Amino acid sequence: MVSKKPKKSVTARTALKGYKPELLVEMLRRMLLIRAFESQLPVLSTQSLIRGSSHACIGQEAAAVGACFALQPTDYVTSTHRGHGHTIAKGGNVKYMMAELLGRSDGCCHGKGGSMHIADFSIGMLGANGIVGGGIGIATGAALSSAIRESGQVVLCFFGEGAINQGILLECGNMAALWKLPLVLLCENNQFSMSTRPDDVTAIRQLPRRAEGLGIPGTTVDGMDVLAVFEAVSAAVRAARNGSGPAFVEALCYRFEGHFLGDGLKYRSKDELALWHAKDPISKWGDRLVEAGILTEADVARLTQATQDEISKAVEFAKASQPPEPAAVWDHLYA
């Protein structure tokens, strides 16, 4: 996965100075884990082990990991229909996640949520959502709760650029700005709402300007660079935690796969795909750690294999788990 590069680069080493090597390596491991998890979706779907729609975030790993690594364990996250990566980035157990995708009782939602509604309250993951922009209201409510309780918790709300025109963003953004709620709005602009480009449906080109109109500071960051995302979201989280109110971060990224399994990708050219694949966030980050002398290419290869093995074990765990009993249909409906 990592291309051949020159030996240690002083420039690369200096650029990462001040960061603990363990943190930088864990960013790579977590992105690799997401990639390995998502790569199982077409396999399991073909075997009829996953029912319903599943949406992979392959190519968007840096946005998920960079943003979630800026949080404390007690902070909250809300997600989109493409939520596996966010859950893993926040610390989700891949065994229980895989069991959930297969609709098994050992799943993190006891097999009742599935792919698009995965959640794990134990890590502050308040849930993925099949509704475009559906997590924005939940995140704002959680931020209001944090403010009322004075708990110091920050809420990170993931949504795609397809939600930028949803009314709930205007309503909740206005309230969050007015009441200075500890909310970070993270827009993963992966260039497509299903097969629709944002320029075709959104008059404004710089999406953070939409937030600035609400009195919320906004910024755009390279969503294919895990450290750039981490730094931008860390600044937003610090401000939110200190009482400055919400912030908006647009992460420019790209999903390498289709919107859903079976998407033919006919709306994209080979040249466009090649351009973005050259920016693969995992390969680029692995290369950067090798250049800085933090890892060797052999280390990266071992880390890649280890994450693939971990996901293979998660698949076996999920297959061995039993579906929920019909009598349990009413369990866990209420907090």
Coordinates of C-alpha atoms in Angstrom, one line a residue:
M1 CA 0.0 0.0 0.0
V2 CA 2.9 2.3 0.6
S3 CA 4.9 3.4 -2.4
K4 CA 8.7 3.5 -2.6
K5 CA 10.1 6.6 -1.1
P6 CA 13.5 8.0 -0.2
K7 CA 15.0 7.3 3.2
K8 CA 14.4 9.5 6.2
S9 CA 13.4 13.1 5.3
V10 CA 14.5 15.8 7.7
T11 CA 11.6 17.9 6.4
A12 CA 9.0 15.2 7.0
R13 CA 10.5 14.6 10.5
T14 CA 10.4 18.3 11.4
A15 CA 6.8 18.6 10.2
L16 CA 5.7 15.9 12.6
K17 CA 7.8 17.2 15.5
G18 CA 5.7 17.9 18.6
Y19 CA 3.4 14.9 18.0
K20 CA 3.8 11.7 19.9
P21 CA 4.8 8.9 17.5
E22 CA 2.3 6.6 19.1
L23 CA -0.5 8.9 18.1
L24 CA 0.6 9.2 14.5
V25 CA 1.0 5.4 14.2
E26 CA -2.4 4.8 15.8
M27 CA -3.9 7.2 13.2
L28 CA -2.6 4.9 10.5
R29 CA -3.7 1.8 12.2
R30 CA -7.2 3.1 12.7
M31 CA -7.5 4.2 9.0
L32 CA -6.3 0.7 8.0
L33 CA -8.8 -0.9 10.3
I34 CA -11.6 1.2 8.7
R35 CA -10.4 0.2 5.1
A36 CA -10.3 -3.5 6.0
F37 CA -13.7 -3.3 7.6
E38 CA -15.3 -1.6 4.7
S39 CA -13.6 -3.9 2.2
Q40 CA -15.7 -6.8 3.6
L41 CA -19.0 -5.2 2.7
P42 CA -19.3 -6.5 -0.9
V43 CA -18.0 -9.9 0.2
L44 CA -20.6 -10.3 2.9
S45 CA -23.4 -8.8 0.8
T46 CA -22.7 -11.3 -2.0
Q47 CA -23.0 -14.1 0.6
S48 CA -26.4 -12.6 1.6
L49 CA -25.1 -12.1 5.2
I50 CA -25.7 -8.3 5.1
R51 CA -29.3 -7.4 4.4
G52 CA -30.4 -4.0 3.2
S53 CA -28.2 -1.1 2.1
S54 CA -24.6 -0.6 3.2
H55 CA -22.5 2.4 2.3
A56 CA -18.7 2.2 2.4
C57 CA -16.5 5.2 3.3
I58 CA -13.4 3.9 1.5
G59 CA -11.3 7.0 0.7
Q60 CA -12.7 9.0 3.5
E61 CA -10.8 7.4 6.4
A62 CA -8.7 10.5 7.1
A63 CA -11.7 12.7 7.8
A64 CA -13.2 10.2 10.2
V65 CA -9.9 9.5 12.1
G66 CA -8.5 13.0 12.1
A67 CA -11.8 14.4 13.5
C68 CA -12.5 11.8 16.1
F69 CA -8.9 11.8 17.4
A70 CA -9.5 15.5 18.3
L71 CA -12.1 14.4 20.8
Q72 CA -12.0 13.2 24.4
P73 CA -13.5 9.7 25.1
T74 CA -16.5 11.3 26.8
D75 CA -17.3 13.6 23.9
Y76 CA -20.2 12.7 21.5
V77 CA -20.4 11.9 17.8
T78 CA -23.4 11.8 15.5
S79 CA -23.0 10.2 12.0
T80 CA -24.5 9.7 8.6
H81 CA -25.7 6.6 6.7
R82 CA -22.0 6.1 6.0
G83 CA -21.1 5.6 9.7
H84 CA -18.9 2.6 10.1
G85 CA -15.7 4.6 9.8
H86 CA -16.9 7.2 12.3
T87 CA -17.7 4.5 14.8
I88 CA -14.3 2.8 14.4
A89 CA -12.5 6.1 14.6
K90 CA -14.3 6.9 17.9
G91 CA -13.2 3.5 19.3
G92 CA -15.9 1.1 18.4
N93 CA -15.3 -2.6 18.8
V94 CA -15.1 -4.1 15.3
K95 CA -16.4 -7.5 16.5
Y96 CA -19.6 -6.1 17.8
M97 CA -19.9 -3.8 14.8
M98 CA -19.6 -6.6 12.4
A99 CA -22.2 -8.6 14.3
E100 CA -24.5 -5.7 14.0
L101 CA -24.1 -5.5 10.3
L102 CA -25.0 -9.2 10.1
G103 CA -28.1 -8.6 12.3
R104 CA -26.8 -10.8 15.2
S105 CA -27.6 -10.5 18.9
D106 CA -24.0 -9.8 19.8
G107 CA -24.1 -6.6 17.7
C108 CA -23.6 -3.3 19.4
C109 CA -27.3 -2.6 18.8
H110 CA -28.3 -6.3 19.4
G111 CA -28.7 -6.8 15.7
K112 CA -31.6 -4.4 15.4
G113 CA -29.9 -1.4 13.9
G114 CA -27.9 -2.7 11.1
S115 CA -25.5 -0.8 8.9
M116 CA -27.2 2.6 8.5
H117 CA -28.2 2.9 12.2
I118 CA -25.1 1.7 14.0
A119 CA -24.6 3.2 17.4
D120 CA -22.6 2.7 20.6
F121 CA -23.4 4.9 23.5
S122 CA -20.5 3.4 25.5
I123 CA -18.0 5.4 23.3
G124 CA -20.3 8.4 22.8
M125 CA -21.4 7.3 19.3
L126 CA -25.0 8.5 19.3
G127 CA -25.8 6.8 16.0
A128 CA -25.7 6.7 12.3
N129 CA -28.7 8.0 10.4
G130 CA -30.5 7.0 7.2
I131 CA -32.0 10.5 6.9
V132 CA -29.8 13.2 5.1
G133 CA -28.8 15.6 7.8
G134 CA -30.7 13.6 10.4
G135 CA -27.8 13.7 12.9
I136 CA -27.7 17.5 13.0
G137 CA -30.7 17.8 15.3
I138 CA -29.5 15.0 17.5
A139 CA -26.1 16.6 17.8
T140 CA -27.5 20.0 18.7
G141 CA -29.7 18.4 21.3
A142 CA -26.7 16.6 22.8
A143 CA -24.7 19.9 22.8
L144 CA -27.6 21.6 24.6
S145 CA -27.6 18.8 27.2
S146 CA -23.9 19.3 27.7
A147 CA -24.3 23.0 28.1
I148 CA -27.1 22.6 30.6
R149 CA -25.2 20.0 32.6
E150 CA -22.0 22.0 32.3
S151 CA -20.3 18.7 31.6
G152 CA -17.6 20.1 29.3
Q153 CA -18.5 17.6 26.6
V154 CA -18.2 18.6 22.9
V155 CA -20.4 17.1 20.1
L156 CA -19.0 16.4 16.7
C157 CA -21.6 16.1 14.0
F158 CA -20.7 14.4 10.7
F159 CA -22.8 15.1 7.6
G160 CA -22.2 15.2 3.9
E161 CA -22.3 18.1 1.5
G162 CA -25.8 16.8 0.4
A163 CA -27.1 18.0 3.8
I164 CA -25.9 21.6 3.3
N165 CA -29.3 22.7 1.9
Q166 CA -31.4 21.0 4.5
G167 CA -33.5 23.2 6.7
I168 CA -32.4 21.5 9.9
L169 CA -28.8 22.8 9.4
L170 CA -30.1 26.4 9.3
E171 CA -32.4 25.9 12.3
C172 CA -30.0 24.1 14.5
G173 CA -27.0 26.1 13.4
N174 CA -28.8 29.3 14.4
M175 CA -29.7 28.0 17.8
A176 CA -26.2 26.6 18.4
A177 CA -24.7 30.0 17.5
L178 CA -27.2 32.0 19.5
W179 CA -26.7 29.9 22.7
K180 CA -23.0 29.2 22.0
L181 CA -23.4 25.4 22.2
P182 CA -20.3 23.1 22.2
L183 CA -21.0 21.8 18.7
V184 CA -18.6 21.1 15.8
L185 CA -20.2 20.7 12.4
L186 CA -18.0 18.5 10.2
C187 CA -19.1 18.5 6.6
E188 CA -17.5 15.6 4.7
N189 CA -17.6 17.0 1.1
N190 CA -16.9 13.8 -0.8
Q191 CA -18.0 15.4 -4.1
F192 CA -21.2 13.5 -4.6
S193 CA -24.7 13.2 -3.2
M194 CA -25.4 9.8 -4.6
S195 CA -24.5 10.8 -8.2
T196 CA -25.1 14.5 -7.9
R197 CA -22.2 17.0 -7.7
P198 CA -22.6 19.8 -5.2
D199 CA -22.1 22.5 -7.8
D200 CA -25.3 21.3 -9.6
V201 CA -27.5 21.9 -6.6
T202 CA -25.7 24.5 -4.4
A203 CA -25.3 28.1 -5.6
I204 CA -22.6 28.8 -3.0
R205 CA -19.2 27.3 -3.8
Q206 CA -17.4 27.8 -0.4
L207 CA -19.6 25.8 1.9
P208 CA -18.2 27.4 5.2
R209 CA -19.8 30.7 4.0
R210 CA -23.2 29.1 4.7
A211 CA -22.2 28.7 8.4
E212 CA -20.6 32.2 8.6
G213 CA -24.0 33.6 7.6
L214 CA -25.3 32.1 10.9
G215 CA -22.5 33.6 12.9
I216 CA -20.5 30.3 13.0
P217 CA -16.8 30.5 12.0
G218 CA -16.0 28.1 9.2
T219 CA -12.9 26.7 7.5
T220 CA -12.0 24.2 4.7
V221 CA -9.4 21.6 5.1
D222 CA -7.8 18.8 3.0
G223 CA -9.9 15.9 4.0
M224 CA -7.4 13.4 2.5
D225 CA -4.8 14.5 5.1
V226 CA -5.4 13.0 8.5
L227 CA -3.1 15.5 10.3
A228 CA -4.7 18.5 8.6
V229 CA -8.2 17.3 9.7
F230 CA -6.9 16.6 13.2
E231 CA -5.5 20.1 13.6
A232 CA -8.5 21.9 12.2
V233 CA -11.0 19.9 14.3
S234 CA -8.8 20.2 17.4
A235 CA -8.9 24.0 17.2
A236 CA -12.7 23.9 16.7
V237 CA -13.1 21.5 19.7
R238 CA -10.9 23.6 22.0
A239 CA -13.0 26.7 21.1
A240 CA -16.3 24.9 21.6
R241 CA -15.1 23.5 25.0
N242 CA -14.0 26.9 26.2
G243 CA -17.4 28.4 25.6
S244 CA -16.9 30.1 22.2
G245 CA -19.7 28.2 20.6
P246 CA -20.0 26.1 17.4
A247 CA -17.7 25.8 14.5
F248 CA -18.0 24.5 10.9
V249 CA -15.3 22.5 9.3
E250 CA -15.5 21.3 5.6
A251 CA -13.2 18.3 4.9
L252 CA -12.7 18.0 1.1
C253 CA -12.5 14.3 0.5
Y254 CA -13.6 11.6 -2.0
R255 CA -15.3 8.2 -1.7
F256 CA -13.5 5.7 -3.9
E257 CA -16.5 3.3 -4.1
G258 CA -20.1 4.0 -5.2
H259 CA -22.8 5.5 -3.1
F260 CA -24.0 1.9 -2.4
L261 CA -23.1 -1.6 -3.3
G262 CA -23.9 -2.1 -6.9
D263 CA -23.4 1.6 -7.9
G264 CA -21.9 1.5 -11.4
L265 CA -19.9 4.7 -11.0
K266 CA -21.0 5.8 -14.5
Y267 CA -21.1 9.4 -13.4
R268 CA -17.3 9.5 -12.8
S269 CA -14.5 9.4 -15.3
K270 CA -11.4 7.2 -15.1
D271 CA -9.2 10.2 -15.0
E272 CA -11.1 11.7 -12.1
L273 CA -10.8 8.4 -10.1
A274 CA -7.1 8.1 -10.9
L275 CA -6.6 11.7 -9.7
W276 CA -8.2 11.1 -6.4
H277 CA -6.7 7.6 -5.9
A278 CA -3.3 9.3 -6.1
K279 CA -4.3 11.2 -3.0
D280 CA -5.2 8.0 -1.1
P281 CA -5.1 9.1 2.6
I282 CA -3.8 5.8 3.9
S283 CA -0.9 5.5 1.4
K284 CA 0.0 9.1 1.8
W285 CA 0.1 8.9 5.6
G286 CA 2.0 5.7 5.6
D287 CA 4.6 7.2 3.2
R288 CA 4.8 10.3 5.4
L289 CA 5.6 8.2 8.5
V290 CA 8.2 6.2 6.6
E291 CA 9.8 9.4 5.4
A292 CA 9.9 10.8 8.9
G293 CA 11.6 7.6 10.2
I294 CA 8.7 6.8 12.5
L295 CA 8.0 3.5 10.7
T296 CA 9.6 1.3 8.1
E297 CA 7.9 0.0 5.0
A298 CA 8.0 -3.4 6.7
D299 CA 6.3 -1.9 9.8
V300 CA 3.5 -0.6 7.6
A301 CA 3.1 -3.9 5.9
R302 CA 2.8 -5.7 9.3
L303 CA 0.3 -3.1 10.5
T304 CA -1.8 -3.6 7.4
Q305 CA -1.8 -7.4 7.8
A306 CA -2.7 -7.1 11.5
T307 CA -5.7 -5.0 10.8
Q308 CA -6.9 -7.3 8.1
D309 CA -6.5 -10.2 10.5
E310 CA -8.5 -8.4 13.1
I311 CA -11.4 -7.8 10.7
S312 CA -11.2 -11.5 9.6
K313 CA -11.7 -12.5 13.2
A314 CA -14.5 -10.0 13.6
V315 CA -16.3 -11.7 10.6
E316 CA -15.9 -15.1 12.2
F317 CA -17.2 -13.7 15.5
A318 CA -20.2 -12.3 13.7
K319 CA -21.0 -15.4 11.8
A320 CA -20.9 -17.5 15.1
S321 CA -23.3 -15.1 16.8
Q322 CA -27.0 -15.9 16.8
P323 CA -29.8 -13.7 15.5
P324 CA -31.9 -12.0 18.2
E325 CA -34.8 -14.0 19.5
P326 CA -38.3 -12.8 18.3
A327 CA -39.3 -12.4 21.9
A328 CA -36.7 -9.7 22.3
V329 CA -38.3 -7.4 19.7
W330 CA -39.5 -5.0 22.4
D331 CA -36.3 -4.9 24.3
H332 CA -34.1 -1.8 24.2
L333 CA -36.7 0.5 22.7
Y334 CA -36.5 2.9 25.6
A335 CA -33.5 4.3 27.5

